[in-house]
Short mmCIF file of C-alpha atoms in Angstrom, two decimals:
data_model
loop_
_atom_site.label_atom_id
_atom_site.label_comp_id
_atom_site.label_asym_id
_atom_site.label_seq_id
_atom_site.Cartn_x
_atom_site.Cartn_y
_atom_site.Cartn_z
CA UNK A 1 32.06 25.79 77.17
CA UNK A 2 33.63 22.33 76.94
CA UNK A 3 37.33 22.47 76.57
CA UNK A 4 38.86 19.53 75.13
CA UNK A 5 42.58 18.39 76.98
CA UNK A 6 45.30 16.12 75.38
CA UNK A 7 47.47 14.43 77.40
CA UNK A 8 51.30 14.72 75.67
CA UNK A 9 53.32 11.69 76.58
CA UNK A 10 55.62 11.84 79.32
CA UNK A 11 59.20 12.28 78.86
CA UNK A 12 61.55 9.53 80.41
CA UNK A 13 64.12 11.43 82.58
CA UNK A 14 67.49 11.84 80.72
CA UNK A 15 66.36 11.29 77.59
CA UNK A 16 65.35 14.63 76.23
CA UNK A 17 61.61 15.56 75.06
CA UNK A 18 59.74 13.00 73.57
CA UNK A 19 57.65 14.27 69.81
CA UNK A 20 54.12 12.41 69.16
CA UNK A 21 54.63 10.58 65.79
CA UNK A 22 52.87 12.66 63.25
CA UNK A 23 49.35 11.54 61.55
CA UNK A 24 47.09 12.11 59.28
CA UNK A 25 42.70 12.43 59.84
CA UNK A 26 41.53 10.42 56.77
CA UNK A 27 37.99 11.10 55.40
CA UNK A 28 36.43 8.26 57.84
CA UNK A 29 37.85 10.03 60.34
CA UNK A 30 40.42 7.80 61.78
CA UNK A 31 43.73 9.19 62.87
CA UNK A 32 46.24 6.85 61.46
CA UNK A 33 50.38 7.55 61.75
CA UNK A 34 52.05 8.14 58.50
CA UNK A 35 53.62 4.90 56.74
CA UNK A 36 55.97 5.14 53.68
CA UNK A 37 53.53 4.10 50.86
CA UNK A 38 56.30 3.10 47.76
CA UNK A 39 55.99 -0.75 47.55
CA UNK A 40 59.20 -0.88 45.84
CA UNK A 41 61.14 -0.46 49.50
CA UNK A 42 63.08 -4.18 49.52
CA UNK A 43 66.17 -3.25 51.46
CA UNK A 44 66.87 -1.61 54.90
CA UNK A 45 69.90 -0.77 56.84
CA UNK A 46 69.60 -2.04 60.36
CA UNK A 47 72.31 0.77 61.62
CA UNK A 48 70.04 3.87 60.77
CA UNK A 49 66.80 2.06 59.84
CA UNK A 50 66.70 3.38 56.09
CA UNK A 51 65.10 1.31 53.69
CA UNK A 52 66.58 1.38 50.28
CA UNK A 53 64.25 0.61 46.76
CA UNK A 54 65.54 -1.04 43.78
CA UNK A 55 66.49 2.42 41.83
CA UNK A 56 69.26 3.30 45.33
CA UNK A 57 70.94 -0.27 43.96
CA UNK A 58 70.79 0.66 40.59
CA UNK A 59 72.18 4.28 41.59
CA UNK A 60 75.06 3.02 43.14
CA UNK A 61 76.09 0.50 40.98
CA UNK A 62 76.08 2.81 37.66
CA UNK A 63 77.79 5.51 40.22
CA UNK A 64 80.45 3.09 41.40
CA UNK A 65 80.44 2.61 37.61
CA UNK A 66 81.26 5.72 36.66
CA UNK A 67 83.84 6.20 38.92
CA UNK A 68 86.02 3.49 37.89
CA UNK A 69 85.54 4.64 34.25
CA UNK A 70 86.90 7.96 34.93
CA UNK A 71 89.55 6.73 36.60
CA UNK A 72 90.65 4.56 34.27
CA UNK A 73 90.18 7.15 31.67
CA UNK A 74 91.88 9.40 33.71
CA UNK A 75 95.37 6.92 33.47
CA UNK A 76 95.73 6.77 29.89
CA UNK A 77 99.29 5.29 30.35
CA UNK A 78 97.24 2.03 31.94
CA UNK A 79 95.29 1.41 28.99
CA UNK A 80 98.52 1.36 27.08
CA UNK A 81 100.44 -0.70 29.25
CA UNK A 82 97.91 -3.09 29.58
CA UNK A 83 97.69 -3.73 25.79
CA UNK A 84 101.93 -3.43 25.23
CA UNK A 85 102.50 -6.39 27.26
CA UNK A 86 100.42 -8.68 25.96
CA UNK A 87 101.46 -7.78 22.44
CA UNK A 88 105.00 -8.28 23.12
CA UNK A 89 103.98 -11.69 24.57
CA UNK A 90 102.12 -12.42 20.98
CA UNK A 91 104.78 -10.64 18.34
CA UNK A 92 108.35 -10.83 20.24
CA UNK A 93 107.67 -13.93 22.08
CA UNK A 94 105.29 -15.93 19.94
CA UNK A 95 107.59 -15.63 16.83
CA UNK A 96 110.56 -16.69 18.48
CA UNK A 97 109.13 -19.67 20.02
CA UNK A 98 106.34 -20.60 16.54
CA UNK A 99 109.36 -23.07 15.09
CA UNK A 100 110.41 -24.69 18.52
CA UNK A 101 106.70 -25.10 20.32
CA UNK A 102 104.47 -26.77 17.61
CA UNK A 103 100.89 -26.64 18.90
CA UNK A 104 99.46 -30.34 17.71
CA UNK A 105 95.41 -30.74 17.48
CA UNK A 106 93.80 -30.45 20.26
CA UNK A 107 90.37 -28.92 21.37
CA UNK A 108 88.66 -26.72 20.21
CA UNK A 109 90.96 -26.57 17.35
CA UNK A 110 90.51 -28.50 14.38
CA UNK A 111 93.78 -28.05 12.44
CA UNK A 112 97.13 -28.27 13.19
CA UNK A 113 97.52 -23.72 14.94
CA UNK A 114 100.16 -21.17 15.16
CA UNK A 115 101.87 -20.70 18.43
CA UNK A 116 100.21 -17.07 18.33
CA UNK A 117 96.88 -18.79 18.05
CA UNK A 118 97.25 -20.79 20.67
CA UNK A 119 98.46 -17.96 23.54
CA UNK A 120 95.99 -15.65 22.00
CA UNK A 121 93.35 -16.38 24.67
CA UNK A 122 96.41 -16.77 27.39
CA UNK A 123 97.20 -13.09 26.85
CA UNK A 124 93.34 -12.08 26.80
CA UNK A 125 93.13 -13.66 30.59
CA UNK A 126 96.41 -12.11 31.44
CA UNK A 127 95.17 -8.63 30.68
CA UNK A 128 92.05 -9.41 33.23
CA UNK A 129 94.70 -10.55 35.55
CA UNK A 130 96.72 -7.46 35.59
CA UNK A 131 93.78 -5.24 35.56
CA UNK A 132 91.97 -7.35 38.33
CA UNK A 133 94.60 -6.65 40.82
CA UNK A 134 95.30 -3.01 40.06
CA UNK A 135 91.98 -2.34 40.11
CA UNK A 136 91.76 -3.86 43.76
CA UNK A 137 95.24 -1.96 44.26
CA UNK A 138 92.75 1.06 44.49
CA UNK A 139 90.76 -0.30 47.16
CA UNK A 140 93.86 -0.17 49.25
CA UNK A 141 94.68 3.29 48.35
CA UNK A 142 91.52 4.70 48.60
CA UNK A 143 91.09 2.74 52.17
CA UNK A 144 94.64 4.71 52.87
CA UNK A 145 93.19 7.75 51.74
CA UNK A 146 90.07 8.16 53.79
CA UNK A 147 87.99 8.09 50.04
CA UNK A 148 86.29 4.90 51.43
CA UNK A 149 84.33 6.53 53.98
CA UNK A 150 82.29 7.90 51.28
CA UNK A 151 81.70 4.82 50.04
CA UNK A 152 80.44 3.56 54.16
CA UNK A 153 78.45 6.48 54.22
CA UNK A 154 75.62 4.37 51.94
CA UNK A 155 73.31 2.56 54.02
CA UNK A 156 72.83 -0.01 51.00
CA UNK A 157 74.50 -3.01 52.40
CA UNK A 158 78.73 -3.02 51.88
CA UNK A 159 78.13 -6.64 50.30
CA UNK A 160 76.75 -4.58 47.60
CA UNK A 161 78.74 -2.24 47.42
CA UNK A 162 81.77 -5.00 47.05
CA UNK A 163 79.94 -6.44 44.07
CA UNK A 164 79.20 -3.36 42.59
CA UNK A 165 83.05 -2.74 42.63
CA UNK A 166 83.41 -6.09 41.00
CA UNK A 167 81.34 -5.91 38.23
CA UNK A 168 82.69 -2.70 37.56
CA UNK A 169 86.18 -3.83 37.19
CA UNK A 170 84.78 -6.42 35.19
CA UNK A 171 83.20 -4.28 32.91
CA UNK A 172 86.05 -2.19 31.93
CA UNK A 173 88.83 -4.77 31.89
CA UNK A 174 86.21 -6.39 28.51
CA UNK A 175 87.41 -2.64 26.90
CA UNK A 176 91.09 -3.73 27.35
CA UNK A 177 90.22 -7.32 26.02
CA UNK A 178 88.62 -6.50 22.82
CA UNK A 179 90.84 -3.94 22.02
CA UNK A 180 93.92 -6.22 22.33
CA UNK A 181 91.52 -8.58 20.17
CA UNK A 182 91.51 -5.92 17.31
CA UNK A 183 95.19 -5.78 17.57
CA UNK A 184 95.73 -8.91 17.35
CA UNK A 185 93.72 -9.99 14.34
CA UNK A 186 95.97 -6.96 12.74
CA UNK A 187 99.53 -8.22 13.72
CA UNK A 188 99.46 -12.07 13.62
CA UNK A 189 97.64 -14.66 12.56
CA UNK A 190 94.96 -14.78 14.55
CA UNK A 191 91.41 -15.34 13.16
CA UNK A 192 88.45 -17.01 15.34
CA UNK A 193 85.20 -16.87 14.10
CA UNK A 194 83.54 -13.53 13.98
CA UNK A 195 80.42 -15.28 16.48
CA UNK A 196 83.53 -16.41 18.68
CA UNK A 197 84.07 -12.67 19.68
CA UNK A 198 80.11 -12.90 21.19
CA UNK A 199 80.41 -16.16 22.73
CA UNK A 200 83.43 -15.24 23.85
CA UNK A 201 82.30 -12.19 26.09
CA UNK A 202 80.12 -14.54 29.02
CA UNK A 203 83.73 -16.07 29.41
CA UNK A 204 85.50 -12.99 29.55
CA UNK A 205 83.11 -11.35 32.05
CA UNK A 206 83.28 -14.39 34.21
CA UNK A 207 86.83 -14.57 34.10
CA UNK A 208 87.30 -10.74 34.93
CA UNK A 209 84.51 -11.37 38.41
CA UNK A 210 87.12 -14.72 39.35
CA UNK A 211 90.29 -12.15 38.85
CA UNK A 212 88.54 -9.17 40.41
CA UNK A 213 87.49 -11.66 43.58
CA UNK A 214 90.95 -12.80 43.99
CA UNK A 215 92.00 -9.11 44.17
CA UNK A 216 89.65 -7.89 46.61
CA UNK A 217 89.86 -10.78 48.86
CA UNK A 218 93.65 -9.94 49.01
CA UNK A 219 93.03 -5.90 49.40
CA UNK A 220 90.50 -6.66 52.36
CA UNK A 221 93.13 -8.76 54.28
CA UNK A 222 96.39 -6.34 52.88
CA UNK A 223 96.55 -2.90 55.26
CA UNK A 224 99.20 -1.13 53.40
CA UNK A 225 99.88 -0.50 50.32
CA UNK A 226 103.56 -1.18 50.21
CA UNK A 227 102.50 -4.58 50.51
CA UNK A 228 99.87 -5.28 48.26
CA UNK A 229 101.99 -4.35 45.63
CA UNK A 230 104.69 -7.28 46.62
CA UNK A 231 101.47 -9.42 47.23
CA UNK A 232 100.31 -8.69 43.42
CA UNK A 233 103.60 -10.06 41.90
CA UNK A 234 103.83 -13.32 44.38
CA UNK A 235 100.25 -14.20 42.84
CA UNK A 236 100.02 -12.90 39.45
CA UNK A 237 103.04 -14.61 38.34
CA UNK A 238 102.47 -18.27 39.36
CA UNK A 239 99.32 -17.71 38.44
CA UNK A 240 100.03 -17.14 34.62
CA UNK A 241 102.64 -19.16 34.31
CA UNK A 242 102.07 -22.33 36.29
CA UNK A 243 98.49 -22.47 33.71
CA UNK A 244 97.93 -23.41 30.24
CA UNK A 245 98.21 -19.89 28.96
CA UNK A 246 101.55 -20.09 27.30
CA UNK A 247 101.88 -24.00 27.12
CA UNK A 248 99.21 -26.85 26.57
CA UNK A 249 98.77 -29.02 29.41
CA UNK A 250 100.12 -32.64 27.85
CA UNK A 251 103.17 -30.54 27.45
CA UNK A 252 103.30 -30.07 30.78
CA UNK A 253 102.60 -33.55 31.53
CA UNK A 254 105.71 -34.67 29.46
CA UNK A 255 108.08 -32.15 31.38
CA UNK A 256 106.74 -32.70 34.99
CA UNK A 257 104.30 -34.42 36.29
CA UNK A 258 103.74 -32.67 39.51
CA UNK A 259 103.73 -29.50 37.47
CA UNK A 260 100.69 -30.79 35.79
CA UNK A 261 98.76 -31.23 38.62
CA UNK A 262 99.60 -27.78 39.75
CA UNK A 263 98.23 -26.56 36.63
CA UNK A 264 95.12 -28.10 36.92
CA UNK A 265 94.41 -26.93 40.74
CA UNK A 266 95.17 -23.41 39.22
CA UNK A 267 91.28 -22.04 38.87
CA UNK A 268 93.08 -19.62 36.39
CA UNK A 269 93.56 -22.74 34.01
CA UNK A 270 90.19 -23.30 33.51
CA UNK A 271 89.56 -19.84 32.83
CA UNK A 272 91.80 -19.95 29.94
CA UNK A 273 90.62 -22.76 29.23
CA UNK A 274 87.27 -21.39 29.32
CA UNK A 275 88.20 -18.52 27.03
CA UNK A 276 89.89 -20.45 24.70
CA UNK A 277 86.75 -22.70 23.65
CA UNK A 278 84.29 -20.13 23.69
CA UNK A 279 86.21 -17.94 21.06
CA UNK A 280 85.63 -20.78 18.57
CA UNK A 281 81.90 -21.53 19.35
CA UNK A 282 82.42 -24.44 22.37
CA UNK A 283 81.47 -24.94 25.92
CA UNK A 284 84.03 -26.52 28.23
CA UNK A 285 81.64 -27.47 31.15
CA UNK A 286 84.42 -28.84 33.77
CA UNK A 287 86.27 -24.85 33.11
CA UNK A 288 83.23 -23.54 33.25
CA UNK A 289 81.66 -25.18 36.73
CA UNK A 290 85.13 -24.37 37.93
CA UNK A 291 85.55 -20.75 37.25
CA UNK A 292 82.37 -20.34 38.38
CA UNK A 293 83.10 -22.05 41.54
CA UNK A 294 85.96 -19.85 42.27
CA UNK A 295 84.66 -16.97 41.50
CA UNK A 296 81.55 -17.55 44.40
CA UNK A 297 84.21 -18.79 46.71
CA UNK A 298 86.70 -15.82 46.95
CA UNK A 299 83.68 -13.48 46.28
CA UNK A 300 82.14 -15.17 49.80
CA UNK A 301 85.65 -14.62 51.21
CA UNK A 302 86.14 -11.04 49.93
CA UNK A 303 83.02 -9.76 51.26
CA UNK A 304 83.15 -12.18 55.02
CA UNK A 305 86.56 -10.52 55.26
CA UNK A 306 85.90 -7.08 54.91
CA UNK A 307 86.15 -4.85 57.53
CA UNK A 308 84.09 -1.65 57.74
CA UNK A 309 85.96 -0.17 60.42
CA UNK A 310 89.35 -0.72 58.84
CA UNK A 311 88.09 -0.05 55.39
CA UNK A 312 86.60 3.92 56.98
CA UNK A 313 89.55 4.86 58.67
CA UNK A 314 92.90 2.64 57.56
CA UNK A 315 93.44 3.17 61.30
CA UNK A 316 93.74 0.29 63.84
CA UNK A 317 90.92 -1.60 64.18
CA UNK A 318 89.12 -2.30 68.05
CA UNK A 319 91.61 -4.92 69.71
CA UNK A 320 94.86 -4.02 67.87
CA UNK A 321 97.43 -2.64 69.10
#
C-alpha cells in the first residue's frame, strides 16, 4: 500500500506554531488559497490589514450621524439657546438700532432694507458659529472621557472619521438655521424669496463644514477642556463682530480703515456674505471661492493635526513629559 506523506511547514523557533493557509480543491482540481471575492473592498487599514467596502463608510457616517442627533436631542436647552440669541440680536437689537443704522442699496438687495433684513443672514451664520464650536467642544470631552477610543477602534481611516464628524455637525446646525428662519419671517420683517430658502441651503451647509473645521482644528490642538472653552470665546467673538454680519462693509470703511481690511481677511465675511446673496437667488463667486478655500484649509489642518494617541487616551502623548 502506498502511503501518501505531507510535509507541514516548519516552525521558526520563538514564534509559536505556524497554520497552512486554508484552500479550497476546485472542480479542475487545483488547490488554490481562499481570496475574499466582494469587488466592492476599496479601503484597507494598514495597522490590522482589514479592508473596508463602501457600505463600512456609509455605516459609520450615518452612525456618527446618529449619535450627534441624539445628543443634540438629548440637550433640549441647546436648541433653545441657540435660537434665543439670535432672536434677541433681530427683535431687541435690530429695533433699537432700525432708525440710527439705515441700510442704503447695496447687493443683492434691490430696495432701500430694514436693519432686521440686513442682519438676518448675520444671525443665521452666527448660529453655525456657536453650534460649530460646541459641537467640537464634544470632541474634547469625549477625548477626556475615554468615549473616543470607540471611535479608534474602526479601522476605516480617522480622516474619515473626522469628516464624518463634520458633516454631521453640519447637518444638524441647518435644523437650528431654518428654524430661526421660520421665526424670523414671524417676528420681523423679514421676507426673501420662498426659492431663496433652497438656494440658500448649499451656503448654509458650506458655511456650517468652514465653522465645524475651525472647531476641530482647535479641539485637536486644545488638551483640556477648561481651555477650549476660553479658546471658543477669544475666536467666536472677533469672529462675528470684526465681519459684515451686523454692519455693511463701506460702513466700516468710513469708521476705520484698518478695520476694513480686517473684515475682509475674516473667511467668516465671505460666508455671510455668501449667505446673504444666496437667500435672494445670487452667487457671490469671490465669497464663495473663499469659503470654500477655508473650509479645505483648516479641514487639511484639523485632520494633519490630529493625534490618535492623544485623542484614545487624553493621557500624555510619547515624548511629553
Amino acid at each position: 500500500m502506498n502511503t501518501r506523506i505531507s510535509a507541514a511547514p516548519a516552525a521558526v523557533p520563538g514564534t509559536g506554531p505556524v497554520t497552512e493557509p486554508a484552500s479550497r480543491e476546485h472542480p479542475n482540481g487545483d488547490h488554490r488559497q481562499d481570496q475574499p471575492s466582494d469587488s466592492r473592498l476599496v479601503g484597507t487599514d494598514v495597522g490590522t490589514g482589514f479592508t473596508a467596502g463602501l457600505p463600512a463608510y456609509g455605516h459609520c457616517f450615518v452612525g456618527i450621524l446618529m449619535r450627534e442627533y441624539l445628543r443634540f436631542v438629548q440637550q433640549r436647552s441647546r436648541f433653545l439657546s441657540s435660537l434665543v440669541r439670535p432672536l434677541l440680536w433681530l427683535v431687541v437689537f435690530a429695533s433699537g438700532f432700525r432708525a440710527a443704522l439705515g441700510v442704503a442699496i447695496i447687493p443683492p438687495y434691490e430696495t432701500y432694507i430694514t436693519y432686521e433684513t440686513y442682519i438676518a443672514p448675520g444671525l443665521c451664520c452666527m448660529i453655525l458659529l456657536f453650534n460649530g464650536m460646541q459641537s467640537s467642544l464634544s470632541m474634547v470631552y469625549d477625548r477626556e472621557m475615554g468615549s473616543m477610543r470607540v471611535l479608534l477602534m474602526s479601522p476605516l481611516p480617522r480622516s474619515w472619521l473626522l469628516l464624518c464628524k463634520l458633516m454631521a455637525i453640519g447637518l444638524i446646525s441647518l435644523t437650528q438655521v431654518y428654524a430661526f428662519l421660520a421665526l424670523a419671517w414671524l417676528s420681523v420683517d423679514f421676507d426673501p424669496p420662498l426659492l431663496g430658502y433652497i438656494t440658500a441651503l448649499p451656503a448654509l451647509f458650506l458655511t456650517a463644514l468652514l465653522l465645524g473645521a475651525i472647531g476641530l482644528f482647535l479641539s485637536t490642538h486644545i488638551r483640556q477642556l477648561e481651555n477650549f472653552a476660553g479658546v471658543m470665546n477669544f475666536v467666536i467673538f472677533p469672529m462675528f463682530f470684526i465681519s459684515s454680519a451686523l454692519y455693511p462693509l463701506w460702513k466700516m470703511r468710513e469708521a476705520s480703515e484698518w478695520l476694513y481690511w480686517l473684515c475682509l481677511a475674516n473667511p467668516f465675511t465671505h460666508a455671510v456674505e455668501l449667505v446673504r446673496h444666496a437667500l435672494y437667488g445670487q452667487l457671490n463667486l469671490l465669497a464663495l471661492a473663499i469659503t470654500a478655500g477655508a473650509t479645505l484649509v483648516f479641514a487639511l489642518l484639523a485632520i494633519l493635526g490630529f493625534n490618535p494617541e492623544r485623542a484614545a487616551g487624553g493621557g500624555k502623548v510619547k515624548g511629553e513629559r
